[in-house]
């Protein structure tokens, strides 16, 4: 299916009362470009401020002095904005619907009043453990309400949280605890998922062997499974919550005080701690949540992401709760107990907005439409996708079988770094094209640059790398503890612009099509993975001399992980060793980093100066040997023929 041949999908009927109407989009977008101070000065009022801001935007993208500040003299508290201010009108409204992994367990409806009580108590437990304003708290929890309580409790007392995805290994957890200098880690006993249980407490015990012995461990007894218990270090949070006072006064915070650190993979080195601050981030998360999903009072909204990723931060917790919404948290997986689970949950809770990843859609599509058709999905109004480019086939299936052609699909392009949606359609305002993220959100200024000359590609029908040439309130402010790295990573390559790392095309209508990462980051099932991280895990194995990792097209995952491994002299490549290396990477990083294919590579293509030619390895992994390009600079061109002859088949 040629993308150009795909027609526009008009806005379905029933969106006449959408929050943004077709005639509004261009007008508001122009205003956001021409008068950012006026536009954002007004939008900032979505939030309740203790001291109102007098300055709106103060940002500089100049290399060497990059500085990003929004609402800089405003004072607010994020937890108050997500909870307290809703209490007068919606104390009894459901804030969080918790749908457990096991469909036979009852769902829980947590009202704003109950959320308030839990968060206040949780905050008092943190205070009782000596956590103070500006201290870091690592949260290693699955998709349970306590994850949201913990995040909001940090926000209430001005502590900075760093959520670590519960699928990460003890080593990955330890690295994040150490890099952030956390005082406390919050975990639970075990985490049910797809009928199995992950031992999070024992993972945390293993991680803490590599951390300062001052780090306290707060444990949520979620399943009641037995765990080891270290007196003096481990704290039973739920029991403590009963003991402490029910009220915790919110700490007034500056708009630019950090709210959280979230580690994400880059093209080089270890994961970076992306720092988001309080005022701009919350304003942006709230506004995009409301407008992109066309969220109306009383709607039930469900984002299937995990709180361990940025999508869970902005679109399960902060955006929806700032808007006083009802947000669903799902503990399980799409395939348990069967491939109908997503749709069963949509029917059961009468979900109005449903937001998921293309990889989930593709895998459910493979199970056949009968799983969808069993359920009443008439409550659905808006469908969303995020995490990777969606292939038109999956888009059309989603539209037809899930949305029944009456739900607009919002394909939301954004990143951990951007805090919220950047290029996305709006349900009542923008016509869609399957596979295109469509148009920029308000205040977002995309530019397409030639990758080598850095020249701006003006007009439509152009292709290049995607940058943003001006700031927006949700933008990350720095890399934790390393502002120079922040500037080098995002502002050095294309001076004056924030560089996304993605390629993109702007078509004849001015619509944006994200073509995927142009750096050494791969996107596996919507999870970001740095090839360098997987490589360093592999070479940490005693039998591995060298490793090079690239992505290759994968039917379900979008991209798969292809590893070329050179073994130490005298080590025999065997199937056992292959399994051993797979298991090794799982323990070093986590299951999401496990290579899909390992090719034994007696030699790797290198330049005469010893640099691995990753471009060639990528082409071989992609089955694209016709386009290997210039191999004359290789120190040993024969290596390439050997690699091609022994490549791993993936159809
Ligand atoms: C990719 C996830 C195409 C992109 C919110 C980006 C997408 C990376 C889309 C960020 C989309 C995300 N279409 N590609 N709608 N959404 N991406 O930081 O490559 O986990 O740079 O944030 O995912 O991944 P991250």
XYZ file of C-alpha atoms and ligand atoms in Angstrom:
676
model
C 0.000 0.000 0.000
C 1.639 3.236 -1.052
C 1.274 5.830 1.656
C 0.660 8.583 -0.846
C -2.277 6.631 -2.233
C -4.070 6.541 1.086
C -6.882 8.975 1.254
C -7.780 11.302 4.050
C -10.200 10.142 6.661
C -12.730 12.854 7.397
C -13.749 13.710 10.939
C -16.497 11.244 11.881
C -19.968 12.477 12.780
C -20.606 13.359 16.410
C -17.629 15.659 16.906
C -19.526 18.908 16.411
C -18.978 19.679 20.089
C -15.316 18.780 20.129
C -13.122 21.027 22.257
C -11.158 22.072 19.181
C -13.156 22.487 15.973
C -11.763 22.601 12.451
C -11.953 26.386 12.275
C -10.169 26.729 15.653
C -7.041 24.767 14.850
C -5.405 27.133 12.374
C -6.361 30.218 14.352
C -5.067 28.920 17.686
C -1.948 27.479 16.095
C -1.136 30.813 14.478
C -1.693 32.578 17.767
C 0.593 30.147 19.588
C 3.325 30.888 17.024
C 2.885 34.659 16.840
C 2.355 35.336 20.504
C 3.681 32.489 22.658
C 3.625 34.636 25.804
C -0.024 35.525 25.305
C -1.027 32.007 24.324
C 0.795 30.194 27.137
C 0.118 32.958 29.616
C -3.544 32.077 29.171
C -3.022 28.284 29.145
C -0.980 28.429 32.339
C -4.183 29.435 34.082
C -5.400 25.860 33.707
C -3.419 25.305 36.850
C -3.974 26.661 40.361
C -1.037 28.786 41.421
C -0.077 29.692 44.967
C 1.817 32.668 43.556
C 0.838 33.523 39.982
C 3.616 33.846 37.405
C 4.469 37.200 35.918
C 6.847 35.805 33.273
C 5.764 33.160 30.795
C 8.527 32.078 28.434
C 12.248 32.441 28.906
C 14.064 29.996 26.678
C 17.307 29.888 24.739
C 18.378 27.142 22.314
C 21.843 28.629 21.663
C 24.485 25.922 21.953
C 26.578 26.462 25.057
C 23.907 28.397 26.892
C 20.771 26.337 26.477
C 18.256 27.311 29.130
C 14.553 26.547 29.303
C 12.219 28.217 31.778
C 8.460 28.581 31.751
C 6.294 30.433 34.270
C 9.550 30.858 36.167
C 8.364 33.014 39.057
C 5.139 31.053 39.627
C 4.672 28.905 42.719
C 2.390 25.865 42.793
C 2.060 22.319 44.015
C 1.490 19.579 41.466
C -0.375 17.253 43.857
C -2.757 20.052 44.800
C -3.461 20.555 41.112
C -4.102 16.848 40.597
C -6.157 16.296 43.750
C -7.064 19.010 46.245
C -8.503 21.491 43.815
C -10.984 18.886 42.563
C -12.301 17.996 46.005
C -14.966 20.717 46.307
C -16.685 19.483 43.144
C -15.688 15.863 42.651
C -14.708 14.261 45.933
C -16.924 11.278 45.144
C -16.083 11.004 41.471
C -13.752 8.147 40.521
C -10.204 9.330 39.943
C -8.616 5.940 39.270
C -10.221 2.699 38.149
C -7.891 -0.159 38.980
C -8.371 -3.261 36.838
C -6.303 -6.118 38.261
C -4.356 -8.689 36.274
C -6.742 -11.443 37.309
C -10.130 -10.749 35.696
C -11.847 -12.630 38.529
C -10.632 -10.144 41.095
C -12.918 -7.132 41.501
C -11.911 -3.822 39.947
C -11.427 -0.926 42.372
C -12.838 2.559 42.006
C -10.743 5.130 43.854
C -12.535 8.429 44.328
C -10.773 11.786 44.453
C -11.463 11.837 48.207
C -9.811 8.453 48.667
C -6.925 9.440 46.407
C -6.432 12.504 48.574
C -6.379 10.443 51.756
C -3.910 7.895 50.344
C -1.557 10.489 48.895
C -1.510 12.561 52.082
C -0.742 9.494 54.161
C 1.861 8.240 51.706
C 3.498 11.682 51.807
C 3.627 11.530 55.603
C 5.296 8.127 55.427
C 7.953 9.608 53.131
C 8.478 12.512 55.536
C 8.786 10.064 58.428
C 11.598 8.362 56.512
C 13.482 11.639 56.298
C 12.632 12.399 52.664
C 12.857 16.151 52.118
C 12.202 18.628 49.366
C 14.554 17.970 46.448
C 15.469 14.440 47.615
C 15.173 11.676 45.045
C 12.831 8.734 45.467
C 13.021 5.749 43.127
C 9.691 4.040 42.469
C 9.954 0.436 41.265
C 6.319 -0.562 41.200
C 3.980 -2.305 38.777
C 0.689 -0.889 37.534
C -1.052 -0.583 40.888
C -2.686 2.501 42.422
C 0.182 2.798 44.906
C 2.429 3.777 41.991
C 0.267 6.858 41.417
C 0.026 7.505 45.180
C 3.809 7.367 45.452
C 4.352 9.766 42.546
C 1.826 12.259 43.874
C 3.136 11.911 47.438
C 6.584 12.930 46.181
C 5.040 15.879 44.363
C 3.199 16.876 47.521
C 6.383 17.187 49.586
C 8.606 18.424 46.762
C 10.657 15.239 46.448
C 11.769 14.231 42.944
C 10.587 10.811 41.831
C 12.229 8.527 39.372
C 10.030 5.652 38.287
C 11.921 2.589 37.075
C 9.929 0.237 34.840
C 9.173 -2.945 36.796
C 10.487 -5.015 33.875
C 14.015 -3.739 34.455
C 16.590 -5.968 36.112
C 18.251 -5.414 39.509
C 21.371 -4.047 37.787
C 19.382 -1.489 35.810
C 17.541 -0.520 39.004
C 20.789 -0.135 40.942
C 22.252 2.114 38.231
C 19.245 4.417 38.422
C 19.226 4.518 42.232
C 22.899 5.435 42.186
C 22.786 7.944 39.337
C 19.888 9.829 40.884
C 21.338 9.567 44.401
C 18.009 8.339 45.744
C 17.429 8.148 49.487
C 14.533 5.743 49.213
C 13.294 3.056 46.836
C 9.629 2.080 46.821
C 8.699 -1.397 45.629
C 6.175 -4.163 46.295
C 6.428 -7.812 47.282
C 5.530 -9.383 43.955
C 3.795 -8.177 40.817
C 1.173 -10.287 39.034
C 1.270 -9.934 35.272
C -0.324 -12.266 32.770
C -0.904 -14.815 35.532
C 2.764 -14.894 36.561
C 4.484 -13.040 39.376
C 7.599 -10.917 39.168
C 9.587 -10.834 42.418
C 10.093 -7.081 42.659
C 11.163 -7.081 46.312
C 13.856 -9.659 45.736
C 14.998 -7.753 42.629
C 15.248 -4.680 44.828
C 17.193 -6.617 47.469
C 19.636 -7.629 44.738
C 19.895 -4.058 43.443
C 20.505 -2.606 46.897
C 23.633 -4.752 47.264
C 25.169 -2.284 44.812
C 23.870 0.871 46.502
C 24.651 2.903 49.590
C 23.477 1.121 52.731
C 21.634 4.299 53.680
C 18.956 3.696 51.025
C 15.657 2.768 52.675
C 13.279 0.293 51.040
C 9.544 1.000 51.292
C 7.546 -2.103 50.480
C 3.909 -2.196 49.399
C 2.514 -5.576 50.439
C 0.455 -6.064 47.311
C 0.049 -9.835 46.905
C 1.106 -10.834 50.405
C 3.751 -13.178 48.996
C 6.639 -13.976 51.322
C 9.756 -11.882 50.913
C 12.937 -11.404 52.859
C 12.793 -8.533 55.313
C 15.737 -6.506 56.515
C 14.998 -4.894 59.861
C 15.901 -1.240 59.965
C 16.005 -0.916 56.184
C 12.647 -2.237 54.968
C 9.431 -0.412 55.775
C 5.883 -1.744 55.395
C 4.287 1.276 53.656
C 0.650 0.233 53.907
C 0.981 -0.420 57.652
C 2.759 2.921 58.131
C 0.046 4.724 56.193
C -2.404 3.638 58.890
C -0.157 5.062 61.598
C 0.645 8.515 60.244
C -1.498 11.659 60.281
C -4.099 11.862 57.497
C -3.083 15.343 56.363
C 0.170 16.474 54.868
C 0.439 20.157 53.969
C 1.556 20.564 50.350
C 4.947 22.135 49.815
C 4.849 25.311 47.701
C 7.171 24.657 44.758
C 8.647 26.882 42.140
C 7.407 26.235 38.599
C 10.949 25.256 37.639
C 11.592 22.883 40.550
C 12.106 19.348 39.242
C 9.058 17.097 39.437
C 10.679 13.916 38.193
C 13.627 12.239 36.555
C 12.923 9.521 34.024
C 15.760 7.494 32.568
C 15.684 6.889 28.853
C 18.009 5.387 26.288
C 20.127 7.457 23.999
C 22.416 6.624 21.118
C 25.521 6.532 23.293
C 26.477 5.675 26.823
C 24.257 4.810 29.718
C 20.626 5.911 29.999
C 20.114 9.610 30.640
C 18.065 11.022 33.472
C 15.547 13.250 31.697
C 14.464 16.043 34.056
C 10.969 17.524 33.923
C 9.885 20.408 36.108
C 6.586 21.305 37.719
C 4.642 24.161 36.118
C 5.308 23.898 32.387
C 5.194 20.109 32.381
C 1.860 19.900 34.170
C 0.275 22.619 32.059
C 1.376 20.854 28.883
C 0.368 17.359 30.034
C -3.059 18.623 31.113
C -3.731 20.609 27.960
C -2.659 17.877 25.549
C -4.605 15.249 27.491
C -7.754 17.303 27.319
C -7.569 18.429 23.701
C -5.909 15.479 21.996
C -8.351 12.987 23.514
C -11.214 15.475 23.452
C -11.781 14.650 27.104
C -15.145 15.776 28.429
C -16.404 15.781 31.996
C -17.444 12.288 33.076
C -15.529 10.395 30.380
C -13.649 7.235 31.279
C -10.177 7.356 29.805
C -7.754 4.453 29.441
C -4.110 4.541 28.481
C -2.574 1.043 28.401
C 1.023 2.219 28.879
C 3.029 1.492 32.021
C 3.815 4.153 34.610
C 7.454 3.177 34.110
C 7.455 5.067 30.808
C 6.747 8.706 30.063
C 3.361 7.871 28.563
C 2.282 6.567 31.948
C 3.536 9.719 33.650
C 1.835 12.233 31.374
C -1.220 10.289 30.252
C -2.137 7.941 33.089
C -1.250 10.086 36.070
C -0.465 13.779 35.625
C -2.485 14.938 32.601
C -5.729 13.120 33.438
C -5.643 13.874 37.167
C -4.829 17.541 36.582
C -8.003 17.577 34.482
C -10.110 15.876 37.159
C -10.590 12.914 34.854
C -11.303 9.238 35.513
C -8.182 7.326 34.493
C -7.970 3.557 34.263
C -4.905 1.660 35.458
C -4.562 -1.865 34.126
C -2.236 -4.246 35.896
C -2.229 -6.947 33.236
C -1.324 -7.649 29.631
C -3.402 -7.674 26.415
C -3.137 -11.445 25.996
C -4.265 -12.629 29.432
C -6.427 -14.548 30.033
C -7.017 -14.294 26.283
C -6.653 -11.933 23.339
C -9.968 -10.261 24.171
C -8.826 -8.686 27.446
C -8.431 -5.096 26.210
C -11.905 -5.157 24.726
C -13.408 -6.869 27.750
C -12.017 -4.058 29.910
C -13.328 -1.398 27.494
C -16.792 -2.963 27.680
C -16.716 -3.497 31.442
C -15.725 0.079 32.323
C -17.398 1.782 29.351
C -14.157 3.338 28.216
C -14.531 6.477 26.088
C -10.918 7.160 25.105
C -8.517 4.309 24.479
C -4.786 4.896 23.987
C -2.324 2.129 23.141
C 0.775 1.237 21.107
C 0.978 0.010 17.507
C 2.793 -3.139 18.654
C -0.244 -4.128 20.764
C -2.577 -3.454 17.854
C -0.460 -5.571 15.516
C -0.331 -8.497 17.882
C -4.091 -8.384 18.549
C -4.726 -8.016 14.839
C -2.873 -11.304 14.386
C -5.383 -13.037 16.708
C -8.270 -12.221 14.397
C -11.181 -9.770 14.640
C -13.440 -12.254 16.478
C -11.788 -11.273 19.763
C -12.893 -7.690 19.269
C -16.305 -8.490 17.923
C -17.308 -10.384 21.058
C -17.518 -7.141 23.016
C -19.698 -4.066 23.061
C -17.363 -1.203 22.234
C -20.046 1.396 21.655
C -18.714 3.588 24.481
C -15.477 4.286 22.571
C -15.183 7.770 21.053
C -11.480 8.412 20.462
C -8.634 5.981 19.789
C -4.983 6.852 20.195
C -1.604 5.365 19.368
C 1.895 6.161 20.555
C 5.429 4.858 20.631
C 6.377 4.115 17.060
C 5.172 4.741 13.545
C 1.915 2.855 12.947
C 1.775 0.908 9.724
C -1.319 1.740 7.642
C -2.583 -1.888 7.825
C -2.710 -1.749 11.631
C -4.262 1.735 11.509
C -7.019 0.548 9.179
C -7.688 -2.530 11.337
C -7.881 -0.381 14.485
C -10.213 2.057 12.780
C -12.456 -0.635 11.310
C -12.652 -3.326 13.996
C -12.195 -1.329 17.181
C -13.477 2.102 16.215
C -16.119 0.801 13.763
C -15.215 3.776 11.608
C -16.761 6.220 14.068
C -13.773 6.992 16.313
C -11.068 9.377 15.163
C -7.563 7.953 15.610
C -5.003 10.271 17.151
C -1.501 9.144 16.210
C 0.564 11.015 18.781
C 4.236 11.586 18.083
C 6.283 12.625 21.098
C 9.181 11.568 23.326
C 10.251 11.221 26.941
C 12.091 14.481 26.370
C 9.073 16.391 25.095
C 6.845 15.685 28.114
C 3.714 15.573 25.971
C 2.319 15.228 22.464
C 4.131 17.189 19.750
C 2.696 16.123 16.413
C -0.779 14.688 16.588
C -4.189 14.941 15.155
C -7.089 16.428 17.167
C -10.318 14.391 17.074
C -12.723 17.118 16.011
C -10.360 19.337 14.080
C -7.878 17.457 11.922
C -8.580 14.916 9.212
C -6.348 11.872 9.471
C -4.241 9.802 7.098
C -3.298 6.287 8.211
C 0.361 6.309 9.251
C 0.748 10.063 9.578
C 0.934 11.837 12.929
C -0.613 14.748 10.983
C 0.044 18.273 12.295
C 1.890 20.014 15.134
C 0.166 20.698 18.429
C -0.233 24.321 19.546
C 3.076 26.007 20.301
C 5.095 23.324 18.505
C 7.348 24.513 15.695
C 8.632 21.552 13.671
C 11.391 22.005 11.120
C 12.652 19.449 8.635
C 16.380 19.710 8.015
C 18.711 18.141 5.525
C 20.665 15.641 7.636
C 24.059 16.553 6.227
C 23.877 20.224 5.334
C 21.476 21.120 8.188
C 19.623 23.282 5.701
C 15.983 23.916 6.501
C 13.710 22.183 3.998
C 11.067 24.762 3.262
C 7.645 24.023 1.840
C 5.836 20.749 1.421
C 6.898 17.460 -0.111
C 10.226 17.409 1.751
C 12.123 14.891 3.832
C 14.901 15.024 6.398
C 15.475 14.990 10.139
C 12.900 16.380 12.535
C 13.791 19.236 14.856
C 11.823 21.776 16.853
C 13.054 25.304 16.486
C 11.457 26.769 19.587
C 10.556 25.637 23.083
C 7.210 24.449 24.491
C 6.279 24.214 28.179
C 6.582 20.407 28.441
C 10.144 20.282 27.211
C 12.780 18.547 29.367
C 15.062 21.012 31.109
C 18.285 19.096 31.497
C 19.880 15.705 31.994
C 20.155 14.985 35.695
C 23.604 16.088 36.804
C 24.893 16.680 33.280
C 23.763 19.849 31.543
C 26.671 19.721 29.032
C 25.479 16.292 27.894
C 21.959 17.696 27.526
C 23.230 20.440 25.230
C 25.466 18.107 23.219
C 22.771 15.486 22.774
C 19.975 17.730 21.614
C 21.317 21.099 20.480
C 24.763 20.590 19.009
C 24.038 18.768 15.773
C 21.567 21.296 14.337
C 22.406 24.608 16.022
C 19.460 26.610 17.232
C 17.181 23.569 17.133
C 16.135 20.743 19.423
C 16.952 17.531 17.527
C 14.510 14.642 18.040
C 16.671 11.847 16.622
C 13.827 10.995 14.237
C 13.563 11.208 10.494
C 10.448 12.644 8.947
C 8.658 13.599 5.779
C 6.257 16.490 5.275
C 3.890 15.557 2.472
C 2.198 17.701 -0.131
C -0.527 18.671 2.370
C 1.929 19.625 5.086
C 1.222 16.419 7.055
C 4.107 14.875 8.997
C 5.141 11.239 8.637
C 7.673 10.046 11.191
C 10.038 7.593 9.526
C 11.831 6.332 12.653
C 15.064 6.972 14.501
C 18.083 8.088 12.539
C 20.487 7.471 15.435
C 21.545 4.333 17.299
C 18.326 4.098 19.236
C 15.966 1.281 18.332
C 12.301 1.012 19.101
C 11.316 -2.481 20.179
C 7.576 -2.871 20.795
C 7.434 0.849 21.468
C 10.236 0.582 24.051
C 13.282 2.691 23.468
C 16.556 0.850 23.581
C 20.058 2.144 23.018
C 22.099 -0.278 20.930
C 25.134 0.746 23.009
C 23.423 -0.482 26.179
C 22.791 -3.942 24.742
C 26.343 -4.043 23.399
C 27.866 -3.204 26.736
C 25.733 -5.861 28.419
C 26.961 -8.438 25.891
C 30.644 -7.558 26.198
C 30.352 -7.760 29.975
C 29.986 -11.541 29.454
C 33.306 -13.348 29.889
C 33.035 -15.265 26.613
C 32.278 -12.226 24.466
C 35.093 -10.230 22.903
C 33.042 -7.745 20.943
C 29.437 -7.040 20.037
C 27.543 -4.774 17.677
C 23.784 -4.370 17.927
C 21.404 -2.964 15.320
C 17.666 -2.926 14.704
C 15.878 -4.801 11.914
C 12.245 -4.704 10.771
C 10.074 -7.021 12.886
C 6.449 -7.791 12.036
C 5.075 -7.475 15.545
C 7.643 -5.477 17.476
C 8.276 -2.828 14.833
C 11.983 -3.369 15.281
C 13.830 -6.396 16.583
C 17.267 -6.537 18.195
C 19.983 -8.075 16.011
C 23.288 -8.727 17.734
C 26.582 -9.549 16.034
C 28.803 -11.238 18.582
C 32.510 -11.957 18.349
C 33.562 -14.583 20.880
C 36.818 -14.725 22.810
C 39.556 -16.770 21.183
C 38.966 -20.481 21.537
C 35.293 -20.205 22.541
C 32.982 -22.400 20.461
C 29.712 -20.866 19.285
C 26.926 -23.207 20.421
C 23.162 -23.000 20.827
C 23.653 -23.223 24.568
C 25.900 -20.201 24.499
C 23.311 -18.351 22.462
C 20.712 -19.058 25.178
C 23.194 -18.129 27.856
C 23.783 -14.746 26.216
C 20.066 -14.107 25.850
C 19.563 -14.862 29.529
C 22.571 -12.718 30.365
C 21.130 -9.649 28.664
C 17.808 -10.244 30.420
C 19.534 -10.123 33.783
C 21.808 -7.221 32.879
C 19.026 -4.971 31.559
C 15.654 -6.733 31.464
C 13.532 -8.945 29.201
C 12.823 -6.103 26.758
C 16.511 -5.964 25.809
C 16.890 -9.650 24.934
C 18.317 -9.979 21.410
C 15.888 -11.500 18.923
C 18.707 -12.756 16.742
C 22.352 -13.392 17.539
C 24.805 -13.878 14.714
C 28.258 -15.223 15.507
C 30.659 -12.846 13.861
C 34.291 -13.929 13.728
C 35.018 -10.400 12.513
C 33.148 -7.089 12.374
C 33.448 -4.586 9.546
C 35.750 -1.814 10.737
C 37.368 1.214 9.261
C 41.141 1.337 9.263
C 40.926 3.437 12.388
C 38.968 0.657 14.099
C 35.486 2.139 14.065
C 32.695 -0.395 13.520
C 30.749 0.408 10.333
C 27.292 0.102 11.798
C 25.658 1.227 8.574
C 26.799 -1.999 6.898
C 25.658 -4.143 9.817
C 22.253 -2.503 9.687
C 21.912 -3.242 5.977
C 22.869 -6.892 6.458
C 20.367 -7.254 9.305
C 17.715 -5.635 7.132
C 18.417 -8.085 4.255
C 19.366 -5.154 2.097
C 22.747 -6.208 0.711
C 22.247 -4.442 -2.593
C 22.736 -1.136 -0.835
C 25.833 -1.722 1.259
C 27.418 1.402 -0.146
C 31.098 2.103 -0.122
C 33.036 -0.675 1.607
C 36.428 0.397 0.304
C 37.410 2.064 3.560
C 37.091 -1.221 5.445
C 40.266 -2.671 6.816
C 39.141 -6.167 5.754
C 36.315 -6.151 3.154
C 36.101 -9.977 3.218
C 34.443 -9.740 6.624
C 31.303 -8.453 4.932
C 30.925 -11.492 2.670
C 31.326 -13.761 5.642
C 28.628 -11.880 7.564
C 26.224 -11.981 4.630
C 26.775 -15.712 4.167
C 25.973 -16.430 7.817
C 23.267 -13.932 8.481
C 20.308 -14.937 10.652
C 17.151 -15.464 8.691
C 14.038 -13.589 9.637
C 11.958 -14.081 6.507
C 9.009 7.044 18.558
C 7.323 7.676 23.841
C 6.193 7.514 15.189
C 9.987 8.062 18.009
C 6.208 8.704 23.976
C 10.427 8.813 19.250
C 6.858 7.572 17.382
C 10.452 7.725 20.280
C 5.560 7.960 17.783
C 10.254 8.252 21.674
C 4.557 8.086 16.766
C 6.820 7.854 19.532
N 4.924 7.858 15.489
N 7.167 7.357 16.094
N 3.297 8.399 17.040
N 5.576 8.125 19.118
N 7.611 7.502 18.497
O 10.892 8.451 24.611
O 11.066 7.372 17.428
O 9.772 6.181 24.791
O 11.683 9.440 19.115
O 8.513 8.263 24.191
O 9.381 6.854 19.922
O 10.128 7.191 22.592
P 9.872 7.492 24.124
